[in-house]
């Protein structure tokens, strides 16, 4: 399928386009009249408050800095936890507190179980063909079962423990070598950790790490770094590419070539590289070397899936494994390096519990402060600050407001985690808040960071196992401090809350 088929953009002459633009604007005028006149609903419940915006554009200009979770949170302080905004012609209801977010994700889920995607994400996910973005239903249940059984569920995670152990060994070895060679220089933690996480994802998903791949369709050999760029970095950038037609869907027939070419190129390269990687592994399988990985599992069990669906599911697991766990671990190490007192508290806990043994997954339940560091980093720096928008397909209600069919819902996880009514001094990073006995030590869902209900994150266990053991081992082995000036580097970019600048920390071996 080509991108224009997915977006249904037709080629047409300029005259035709001009004529339709005329009709488009008349339709738009009628639409605005209708929209402004349709505030009253037939329900006894009121509509949510509206954030004032401009005619036609709605609140678009107020969101142009590309960090909508922060703007949404500011608006919540003035307008309350539920309000509506307009992005062009689309009405979006934004939810900013745990109560209303849970109501939407759990109690009212049956009326809000589909998604409406931006044009970029529609293309990059081959029109919802990944677990995270497919509409709820039989297919979603099947593919979620596949990823949990083969890769992310508790049994699968036990089988994959060897990959997590190797990841940590390699990270520590690399840091140690760097420290010995350049003891006074800051280390780029992201570079080391990201590379190993990517390796783990390739082993879990394809059965093997790779150094390079020859891509027949593009007649090029790509290095591992380039493969990472094509499978992970580019699609993350692509997912936030703005196509103005997202905001004015009735004008979708007008071409937007710059956008289309950018996203199409990402799609084609990703498709070609994934095809080549899968082809190599199929050779391995045909030589009788089956292994415990997602690909081998899907080829056995996924009979109802097409080749393209299998490719998309494999790619999804690679990109999801490579990104959010890094984001959380990098922020946790930043906060610890900035706060020597809390770092020391953690080190002392580890020393008391583990003695001369290394921090291991088995020990996590005895390390409450380590778990609290993980949850507090997830709370303050939620890697997915806004849940991919949900779509209301039948009239419903949330927080005592009437929400008509056709509305989009944005769940602002960042806003939930910064809610002053729930969290004392939410801007402060204070792991102690999770030591309160109201929290179960090993409960993964102390915050909304992994979502809730039937669309709960499938990778939460893996993220916790990798991130917590890594933080523990990193603090057990080294004393961390920030490079001069690093404290100010707190800006983020992209779809997840990636630090804009990779963490630069000075590490000193502990005796
Ligand atoms: C700290 C790390 C992570 C965070 C904060 C996180 C967060 C989330 C969130 C907020 C959702 C959306 C829930 C919704 O739509 O309501 C989600 C879904 C999902 N995540 Fe994660 N995630 C993390 C790590 C991972 C990892 C490592 C994987 C592994 C491949 C993964 C796989 C998935 C999948 C497959 C879904 C879709 C579940 C569904 O729609 O039923 N996640 N995640």
Coordinates of C-alpha atoms and ligand atoms in Angstrom, one line a residue:
X1 CA 0.0 0.0 0.0
X2 CA 1.4 3.4 -0.9
X3 CA 1.1 6.4 1.5
X4 CA -1.3 8.2 -0.8
X5 CA -3.6 5.2 -0.7
X6 CA -3.5 5.3 3.1
X7 CA -4.2 9.0 3.1
X8 CA -6.5 8.9 0.0
X9 CA -5.0 12.0 -1.5
X10 CA -6.0 12.1 -5.2
X11 CA -4.0 13.7 -8.0
X12 CA -5.9 16.5 -9.7
X13 CA -5.5 19.5 -11.9
X14 CA -5.0 23.0 -10.5
X15 CA -8.4 24.2 -11.8
X16 CA -10.2 21.3 -10.1
X17 CA -8.2 22.0 -6.9
X18 CA -9.1 25.7 -7.1
X19 CA -12.8 24.9 -7.6
X20 CA -12.8 22.6 -4.7
X21 CA -10.9 25.1 -2.5
X22 CA -13.9 27.4 -3.1
X23 CA -16.4 24.8 -2.1
X24 CA -14.1 23.9 0.8
X25 CA -14.2 27.3 2.2
X26 CA -18.0 27.5 1.9
X27 CA -18.2 24.1 3.7
X28 CA -15.8 25.4 6.3
X29 CA -18.0 28.5 6.9
X30 CA -21.0 26.3 7.3
X31 CA -19.1 24.0 9.6
X32 CA -18.0 26.9 11.9
X33 CA -21.5 28.2 12.0
X34 CA -22.6 24.7 12.9
X35 CA -19.9 24.2 15.4
X36 CA -20.5 27.5 17.2
X37 CA -24.2 26.8 17.2
X38 CA -23.9 23.2 18.4
X39 CA -22.7 23.9 21.9
X40 CA -26.0 22.9 23.4
X41 CA -26.3 19.2 23.7
X42 CA -29.4 17.0 24.1
X43 CA -27.8 15.5 27.3
X44 CA -28.7 16.8 30.7
X45 CA -25.0 17.1 31.4
X46 CA -23.1 20.2 30.4
X47 CA -20.3 20.2 27.9
X48 CA -16.7 20.6 29.3
X49 CA -15.4 24.2 29.5
X50 CA -13.8 25.4 26.3
X51 CA -10.4 27.1 26.1
X52 CA -10.8 30.3 24.2
X53 CA -9.1 30.2 20.8
X54 CA -9.2 31.8 17.4
X55 CA -11.9 31.4 14.8
X56 CA -10.9 28.7 12.2
X57 CA -7.6 27.8 13.9
X58 CA -9.0 27.1 17.4
X59 CA -6.1 26.7 19.9
X60 CA -3.5 25.6 17.4
X61 CA -1.3 28.6 17.7
X62 CA -1.2 28.2 21.5
X63 CA 0.2 24.7 21.0
X64 CA 3.0 25.5 18.5
X65 CA 5.9 24.9 20.8
X66 CA 5.3 21.1 20.4
X67 CA 5.1 20.4 24.1
X68 CA 1.4 20.2 24.4
X69 CA 1.5 18.2 27.7
X70 CA 2.9 21.3 29.5
X71 CA 0.4 23.7 28.0
X72 CA -2.4 21.3 28.8
X73 CA -1.3 21.1 32.4
X74 CA -1.2 25.0 32.7
X75 CA -4.7 25.2 31.3
X76 CA -5.9 22.6 33.8
X77 CA -4.9 24.9 36.7
X78 CA -7.3 27.5 35.4
X79 CA -10.1 25.4 33.7
X80 CA -10.1 22.2 35.8
X81 CA -9.2 18.7 34.9
X82 CA -11.5 18.3 31.9
X83 CA -11.8 20.9 29.2
X84 CA -12.1 21.0 25.4
X85 CA -9.9 22.7 22.8
X86 CA -10.1 22.9 19.1
X87 CA -7.2 22.0 16.8
X88 CA -8.5 23.4 13.5
X89 CA -11.8 21.8 13.0
X90 CA -11.2 18.9 15.5
X91 CA -12.7 19.0 18.9
X92 CA -10.4 17.5 21.5
X93 CA -11.3 16.9 25.1
X94 CA -8.2 16.9 27.4
X95 CA -8.2 14.9 30.7
X96 CA -5.7 16.0 33.3
X97 CA -6.3 14.1 36.5
X98 CA -6.1 10.5 37.6
X99 CA -9.8 10.2 38.3
X100 CA -11.0 11.4 34.9
X101 CA -8.2 9.6 33.1
X102 CA -9.2 6.3 34.8
X103 CA -12.9 7.0 34.1
X104 CA -12.0 7.3 30.4
X105 CA -9.6 4.3 30.2
X106 CA -11.6 1.9 32.4
X107 CA -15.3 2.8 33.2
X108 CA -16.2 4.5 29.8
X109 CA -13.7 2.4 27.8
X110 CA -16.4 0.7 25.7
X111 CA -17.4 4.1 24.2
X112 CA -13.8 5.3 23.7
X113 CA -12.0 2.2 22.4
X114 CA -10.9 3.4 19.0
X115 CA -8.3 5.8 17.8
X116 CA -8.0 8.5 15.2
X117 CA -4.4 8.9 14.0
X118 CA -2.5 11.8 12.5
X119 CA -1.6 11.3 8.9
X120 CA 2.1 10.7 9.7
X121 CA 1.3 8.0 12.3
X122 CA -1.3 6.5 10.0
X123 CA 1.4 6.0 7.3
X124 CA 4.2 4.9 9.8
X125 CA 1.9 2.3 11.4
X126 CA 0.6 1.0 8.1
X127 CA -2.8 2.3 9.2
X128 CA -3.0 1.1 12.9
X129 CA -1.2 -2.2 12.3
X130 CA 0.6 -2.3 15.6
X131 CA -0.6 -3.5 19.0
X132 CA -0.5 0.0 20.6
X133 CA -2.6 1.7 17.9
X134 CA -5.0 -0.9 16.6
X135 CA -8.6 -0.3 17.6
X136 CA -9.9 -2.5 20.5
X137 CA -11.4 -5.8 19.3
X138 CA -10.6 -9.4 18.4
X139 CA -7.5 -8.4 16.4
X140 CA -6.1 -6.3 19.2
X141 CA -6.7 -9.1 21.7
X142 CA -4.9 -11.6 19.4
X143 CA -1.8 -9.4 18.7
X144 CA -1.5 -8.3 22.3
X145 CA -1.6 -12.0 23.4
X146 CA 1.2 -12.7 20.8
X147 CA 3.5 -10.0 22.1
X148 CA 2.9 -11.0 25.8
X149 CA 3.3 -14.7 25.2
X150 CA 6.4 -14.5 23.1
X151 CA 8.2 -11.5 24.5
X152 CA 6.8 -9.3 27.3
X153 CA 4.7 -11.4 29.7
X154 CA 6.2 -12.8 32.9
X155 CA 7.1 -16.2 31.4
X156 CA 8.6 -14.7 28.3
X157 CA 10.6 -12.3 30.4
X158 CA 12.0 -15.2 32.4
X159 CA 13.2 -16.8 29.2
X160 CA 14.8 -13.5 28.0
X161 CA 16.6 -12.8 31.3
X162 CA 19.9 -13.7 29.7
X163 CA 19.6 -10.8 27.3
X164 CA 19.0 -8.4 30.1
X165 CA 22.0 -9.8 32.0
X166 CA 24.2 -9.3 29.0
X167 CA 22.9 -5.8 28.5
X168 CA 24.0 -4.8 32.0
X169 CA 27.3 -6.5 31.8
X170 CA 28.1 -4.7 28.6
X171 CA 27.0 -1.3 29.9
X172 CA 29.1 -1.6 33.0
X173 CA 32.1 -2.9 31.1
X174 CA 31.9 0.0 28.7
X175 CA 31.5 2.6 31.4
X176 CA 34.4 1.1 33.3
X177 CA 36.7 1.2 30.3
X178 CA 35.7 4.8 29.5
X179 CA 36.3 5.8 33.1
X180 CA 39.7 4.2 33.2
X181 CA 40.8 5.8 30.0
X182 CA 39.4 9.3 30.7
X183 CA 38.8 9.5 34.5
X184 CA 38.0 13.2 34.5
X185 CA 35.8 13.4 31.4
X186 CA 32.0 13.1 31.5
X187 CA 30.5 10.0 29.9
X188 CA 27.7 10.2 27.4
X189 CA 25.4 7.7 29.2
X190 CA 22.8 7.6 26.5
X191 CA 25.2 6.4 23.8
X192 CA 26.3 3.4 25.9
X193 CA 22.8 2.4 27.2
X194 CA 20.9 3.0 24.0
X195 CA 23.2 0.9 22.0
X196 CA 22.8 -2.0 24.4
X197 CA 19.0 -1.6 24.6
X198 CA 18.8 -1.8 20.8
X199 CA 20.9 -5.0 20.9
X200 CA 18.5 -6.5 23.4
X201 CA 15.5 -5.6 21.3
X202 CA 17.0 -7.2 18.2
X203 CA 17.7 -10.4 20.1
X204 CA 14.3 -10.6 21.6
X205 CA 12.5 -9.7 18.4
X206 CA 14.7 -11.2 15.6
X207 CA 16.7 -13.8 17.5
X208 CA 20.1 -12.1 16.8
X209 CA 21.9 -8.8 17.2
X210 CA 23.2 -7.5 13.9
X211 CA 26.3 -5.5 12.9
X212 CA 25.0 -4.6 9.4
X213 CA 22.5 -5.7 6.8
X214 CA 22.5 -5.7 3.0
X215 CA 19.2 -4.2 1.8
X216 CA 18.4 -5.6 -1.6
X217 CA 15.6 -3.1 -2.3
X218 CA 17.9 -0.1 -1.8
X219 CA 21.1 -1.8 -3.0
X220 CA 23.0 -0.7 0.1
X221 CA 24.6 -2.2 3.1
X222 CA 23.5 -0.4 6.3
X223 CA 25.6 -0.3 9.5
X224 CA 24.1 -1.1 12.9
X225 CA 24.0 2.7 13.6
X226 CA 22.1 3.3 10.4
X227 CA 19.7 0.5 11.1
X228 CA 19.0 2.2 14.5
X229 CA 18.4 5.5 12.7
X230 CA 16.0 4.0 10.2
X231 CA 14.0 1.8 12.6
X232 CA 13.9 4.0 15.7
X233 CA 15.1 7.6 15.3
X234 CA 13.4 8.5 12.0
X235 CA 10.0 7.1 12.9
X236 CA 10.1 8.9 16.2
X237 CA 10.8 12.1 14.4
X238 CA 8.2 11.2 11.7
X239 CA 5.5 10.6 14.3
X240 CA 5.5 14.3 15.2
X241 CA 5.7 15.6 11.6
X242 CA 2.9 18.1 11.3
X243 CA 0.5 17.8 8.3
X244 CA -1.9 20.8 8.4
X245 CA -4.5 18.5 6.8
X246 CA -4.8 16.7 10.2
X247 CA -6.4 19.8 11.5
X248 CA -8.6 20.4 8.5
X249 CA -9.6 16.9 7.3
X250 CA -12.1 18.2 4.8
X251 CA -9.2 19.7 2.9
X252 CA -7.3 16.4 2.8
X253 CA -7.4 16.3 -1.0
X254 CA -5.0 19.2 -1.3
X255 CA -1.5 17.7 -1.7
X256 CA 1.2 18.5 0.9
X257 CA 4.2 17.2 -1.0
X258 CA 6.9 18.1 1.5
X259 CA 5.2 16.2 4.3
X260 CA 4.3 13.3 2.0
X261 CA 7.8 12.9 0.7
X262 CA 9.4 13.0 4.2
X263 CA 7.1 10.4 5.7
X264 CA 7.1 8.3 2.5
X265 CA 10.9 8.1 2.6
X266 CA 10.9 7.0 6.2
X267 CA 8.3 4.4 5.5
X268 CA 10.1 3.0 2.4
X269 CA 13.5 2.8 4.2
X270 CA 12.0 1.2 7.3
X271 CA 10.1 -1.3 5.1
X272 CA 13.2 -2.2 3.2
X273 CA 15.4 -2.7 6.2
X274 CA 12.8 -4.7 8.1
X275 CA 12.3 -6.9 5.1
X276 CA 16.1 -7.5 4.8
X277 CA 16.5 -8.3 8.5
X278 CA 13.6 -10.8 8.4
X279 CA 14.9 -12.4 5.3
X280 CA 18.2 -13.1 7.0
X281 CA 16.5 -14.6 10.0
X282 CA 14.3 -16.8 7.8
X283 CA 17.6 -18.3 6.4
X284 CA 18.6 -19.1 9.9
X285 CA 15.3 -20.8 10.5
X286 CA 15.4 -22.8 7.3
X287 CA 18.9 -24.0 8.4
X288 CA 17.1 -25.5 11.4
X289 CA 18.3 -22.9 13.9
X290 CA 15.1 -21.9 15.6
X291 CA 15.4 -19.6 18.5
X292 CA 13.3 -18.1 21.3
X293 CA 12.2 -14.8 19.7
X294 CA 9.1 -12.9 18.6
X295 CA 9.8 -13.6 14.9
X296 CA 10.1 -17.4 15.3
X297 CA 7.0 -17.3 17.5
X298 CA 4.9 -15.3 15.0
X299 CA 5.9 -17.5 12.1
X300 CA 4.6 -20.5 14.1
X301 CA 1.6 -19.1 15.8
X302 CA 0.5 -16.0 13.8
X303 CA -1.2 -17.9 10.9
X304 CA -3.9 -15.4 10.7
X305 CA -1.5 -12.6 10.1
X306 CA -0.1 -11.3 6.7
X307 CA 3.6 -10.9 6.1
X308 CA 3.2 -7.2 6.3
X309 CA 1.3 -7.4 9.6
X310 CA 4.2 -9.6 11.0
X311 CA 6.7 -7.0 9.8
X312 CA 4.8 -4.2 11.5
X313 CA 4.5 -6.1 14.8
X314 CA 8.2 -6.9 14.9
X315 CA 9.1 -3.3 14.1
X316 CA 6.8 -2.1 16.9
X317 CA 8.5 -4.3 19.5
X318 CA 12.0 -3.0 18.4
X319 CA 11.0 0.7 18.6
X320 CA 9.1 0.3 21.9
X321 CA 11.9 -1.6 23.5
X322 CA 14.6 0.8 22.4
X323 CA 13.1 4.1 23.5
X324 CA 11.0 4.5 26.7
X325 CA 13.2 2.4 29.0
X326 CA 16.2 4.6 28.0
X327 CA 14.2 7.8 28.6
X328 CA 13.3 6.7 32.2
X329 CA 16.7 5.4 33.1
X330 CA 18.5 8.4 31.7
X331 CA 16.2 10.8 33.7
X332 CA 16.7 8.7 36.9
X333 CA 20.5 8.9 36.6
X334 CA 20.3 12.6 35.9
X335 CA 18.2 13.1 39.1
X336 CA 20.5 10.9 41.2
X337 CA 23.7 12.6 39.9
X338 CA 22.1 16.0 40.7
X339 CA 21.2 14.9 44.3
X340 CA 24.2 13.3 46.2
X341 CA 22.2 12.9 49.4
X342 CA 19.5 10.8 47.7
X343 CA 22.1 8.9 45.7
X344 CA 23.9 8.1 48.9
X345 CA 20.6 6.9 50.5
X346 CA 20.2 4.5 47.6
X347 CA 23.8 3.3 47.8
X348 CA 23.4 2.6 51.5
X349 CA 20.2 0.6 50.9
X350 CA 21.9 -1.4 48.2
X351 CA 24.9 -2.1 50.5
X352 CA 22.7 -3.2 53.4
X353 CA 20.6 -5.5 51.3
X354 CA 23.1 -6.9 48.8
X355 CA 26.4 -6.7 50.7
X356 CA 29.1 -7.7 48.2
X357 CA 26.5 -9.3 45.8
X358 CA 25.5 -7.5 42.7
X359 CA 22.0 -5.9 42.5
X360 CA 19.9 -8.5 40.7
X361 CA 16.2 -8.8 39.6
X362 CA 15.6 -11.2 42.5
X363 CA 16.7 -8.6 45.0
X364 CA 14.4 -5.8 43.7
X365 CA 11.5 -6.6 46.1
X366 CA 13.9 -6.0 49.0
X367 CA 15.0 -2.6 47.6
X368 CA 12.1 -0.2 48.2
X369 CA 14.1 3.0 47.8
X370 CA 15.4 1.8 44.4
X371 CA 11.8 1.0 43.3
X372 CA 10.8 4.5 44.6
X373 CA 13.6 6.1 42.5
X374 CA 12.2 4.3 39.4
X375 CA 8.5 5.4 40.1
X376 CA 9.4 8.9 40.9
X377 CA 11.4 9.2 37.7
X378 CA 8.4 7.8 35.8
X379 CA 6.1 10.3 37.5
X380 CA 8.2 13.4 36.9
X381 CA 9.4 12.5 33.5
X382 CA 6.6 10.2 32.1
X383 CA 8.1 8.9 28.8
X384 CA 4.7 8.9 27.1
X385 CA 3.4 12.3 28.4
X386 CA 0.1 12.0 26.4
X387 CA -1.6 8.7 25.6
X388 CA -2.1 8.3 21.8
X389 CA -5.5 10.1 21.3
X390 CA -8.7 8.0 21.7
X391 CA -11.8 8.6 19.7
X392 CA -15.3 8.7 21.1
X393 CA -17.5 6.5 18.9
X394 CA -20.7 6.8 20.9
X395 CA -22.0 9.6 23.2
X396 CA -20.6 9.2 26.7
X397 CA -19.8 11.2 29.8
X398 CA -16.5 11.9 31.7
X399 CA -16.1 13.9 34.9
X400 CA -19.8 14.9 34.9
X401 CA -19.6 16.4 31.4
X402 CA -21.4 15.2 28.2
X403 CA -18.9 14.0 25.6
X404 CA -20.6 13.5 22.2
X405 CA -19.6 10.9 19.6
X406 CA -16.9 12.2 17.2
X407 CA -14.8 13.9 20.0
X408 CA -11.2 13.0 20.3
X409 CA -9.8 12.4 23.8
X410 CA -6.2 13.3 24.9
X411 CA -5.2 11.8 28.2
X412 CA -2.4 14.0 29.6
X413 CA -0.4 11.6 31.8
X414 CA 2.1 14.4 32.5
X415 CA -0.8 16.5 33.8
X416 CA -2.1 13.6 36.0
X417 CA 1.4 13.3 37.5
X418 CA 1.8 17.0 38.1
X419 CA -1.7 17.4 39.7
X420 CA -1.2 19.5 42.9
X421 CA -4.3 17.9 44.5
X422 CA -2.7 14.5 44.4
X423 CA 1.1 15.1 44.6
X424 CA 2.7 17.5 47.1
X425 CA 5.2 19.8 45.4
X426 CA 4.9 17.8 42.1
X427 CA 7.8 19.7 40.5
X428 CA 10.2 18.2 43.0
X429 CA 11.9 14.8 42.5
X430 CA 11.2 13.1 45.8
X431 CA 11.4 9.2 45.7
X432 CA 10.4 9.2 49.4
X433 CA 6.8 9.9 48.4
X434 CA 6.5 6.3 47.2
X435 CA 7.7 4.9 50.5
X436 CA 4.3 5.7 52.0
X437 CA 2.7 2.5 53.1
X438 CA -0.3 3.1 50.9
X439 CA 1.8 1.9 48.0
X440 CA 2.5 -1.8 47.4
X441 CA 6.2 -2.2 47.0
X442 CA 6.2 -4.1 43.7
X443 CA 3.0 -2.5 42.2
X444 CA 4.0 -1.3 38.7
X445 CA 1.1 1.1 38.5
X446 CA 1.7 3.7 41.2
X447 CA 1.3 6.4 38.6
X448 CA -0.5 6.6 35.3
X449 CA 2.8 6.3 33.4
X450 CA 1.9 2.9 31.8
X451 CA -1.8 3.9 31.1
X452 CA -4.7 1.8 32.6
X453 CA -7.4 -0.6 31.7
X454 CA -7.5 -2.8 28.6
X455 CA -4.8 -0.8 26.8
X456 CA -2.3 -0.9 29.7
X457 CA 1.3 -1.0 28.5
X458 CA 2.4 -4.5 27.6
X459 CA 6.1 -3.7 28.2
X460 CA 5.8 -2.4 31.8
X461 CA 7.4 -5.5 33.4
X462 CA 10.4 -5.4 31.0
X463 CA 10.9 -1.7 31.4
X464 CA 10.9 -2.1 35.2
X465 CA 13.3 -5.0 35.2
X466 CA 15.8 -3.4 33.0
X467 CA 15.5 0.1 34.4
X468 CA 15.6 -0.8 38.1
X469 CA 18.4 -3.3 37.9
X470 CA 20.4 -0.9 35.7
X471 CA 19.9 2.1 38.1
X472 CA 20.9 -0.2 41.1
X473 CA 24.0 -1.6 39.4
X474 CA 25.1 1.8 38.1
X475 CA 24.9 3.3 41.6
X476 CA 26.5 0.3 43.2
X477 CA 29.5 0.5 40.9
X478 CA 30.0 4.2 40.5
X479 CA 29.5 7.5 42.2
X480 CA 27.6 9.8 39.8
X481 CA 27.9 13.6 39.5
X482 CA 26.8 16.0 36.8
X483 CA 29.2 17.7 34.4
X484 CA 29.4 21.5 35.1
X485 CA 26.3 23.2 33.6
X486 CA 24.5 19.9 33.1
X487 CA 21.9 20.8 35.8
X488 CA 20.3 23.3 33.4
X489 CA 19.9 20.7 30.6
X490 CA 16.4 19.7 31.3
X491 CA 14.7 20.4 28.0
X492 CA 13.0 17.6 26.1
X493 CA 12.1 16.9 22.5
X494 CA 10.1 14.5 20.5
X495 CA 7.1 12.1 20.9
X496 CA 8.5 10.8 24.2
X497 CA 10.1 13.0 26.9
X498 CA 13.6 12.4 25.6
X499 CA 16.2 14.7 27.1
X500 CA 17.1 17.2 24.4
X501 CA 20.8 16.8 25.3
X502 CA 22.1 13.3 26.3
X503 CA 23.1 13.1 30.0
X504 CA 26.8 13.9 30.6
X505 CA 27.9 12.6 33.9
X506 CA 31.2 12.2 35.7
X507 CA 31.6 8.7 37.2
X508 CA 33.9 7.6 39.9
X509 CA 34.4 3.9 40.8
X510 CA 33.3 3.0 44.4
X511 CA 35.6 1.0 46.4
Ligands
LIG1 C1 9.1 3.2 30.9 C2 8.7 2.6 29.9 C3 7.3 2.6 29.2 C4 6.3 3.5 29.4 C5 6.2 4.6 30.4 C6 5.2 3.0 28.6 C7 4.0 3.7 28.5 C8 2.9 3.2 27.7 C9 1.6 3.9 27.6 C10 1.2 5.2 28.2 C11 0.9 3.1 26.7 C12 -0.5 3.5 26.2 C13 -1.6 3.0 26.9 C14 -2.9 3.5 26.3 O1 -3.0 3.6 25.1 O2 -3.8 3.7 27.0 C15 1.7 2.0 26.3 C16 1.2 1.0 25.5 C17 2.0 -0.1 25.1 N1 3.3 -0.3 25.4 FE1 4.4 0.8 26.7 N2 5.6 1.9 27.9 C18 6.9 1.6 28.3 C19 7.7 0.6 27.8 C20 7.3 -0.3 26.9 C21 8.2 -1.4 26.4 C22 9.6 -1.6 26.8 C23 7.4 -2.1 25.5 C24 8.0 -3.2 24.7 C25 8.0 -3.5 23.6 C26 6.1 -1.5 25.4 C27 5.0 -1.9 24.7 C28 3.8 -1.4 24.7 C29 2.7 -1.9 23.9 C30 2.7 -3.1 23.0 C31 1.6 -1.1 24.2 C32 0.1 -1.3 23.6 C33 -0.8 -1.9 24.6 C34 -2.2 -1.9 24.1 O3 -2.6 -1.1 23.3 O4 -3.0 -2.8 24.5 N3 6.1 -0.4 26.3 N4 2.9 2.0 26.9

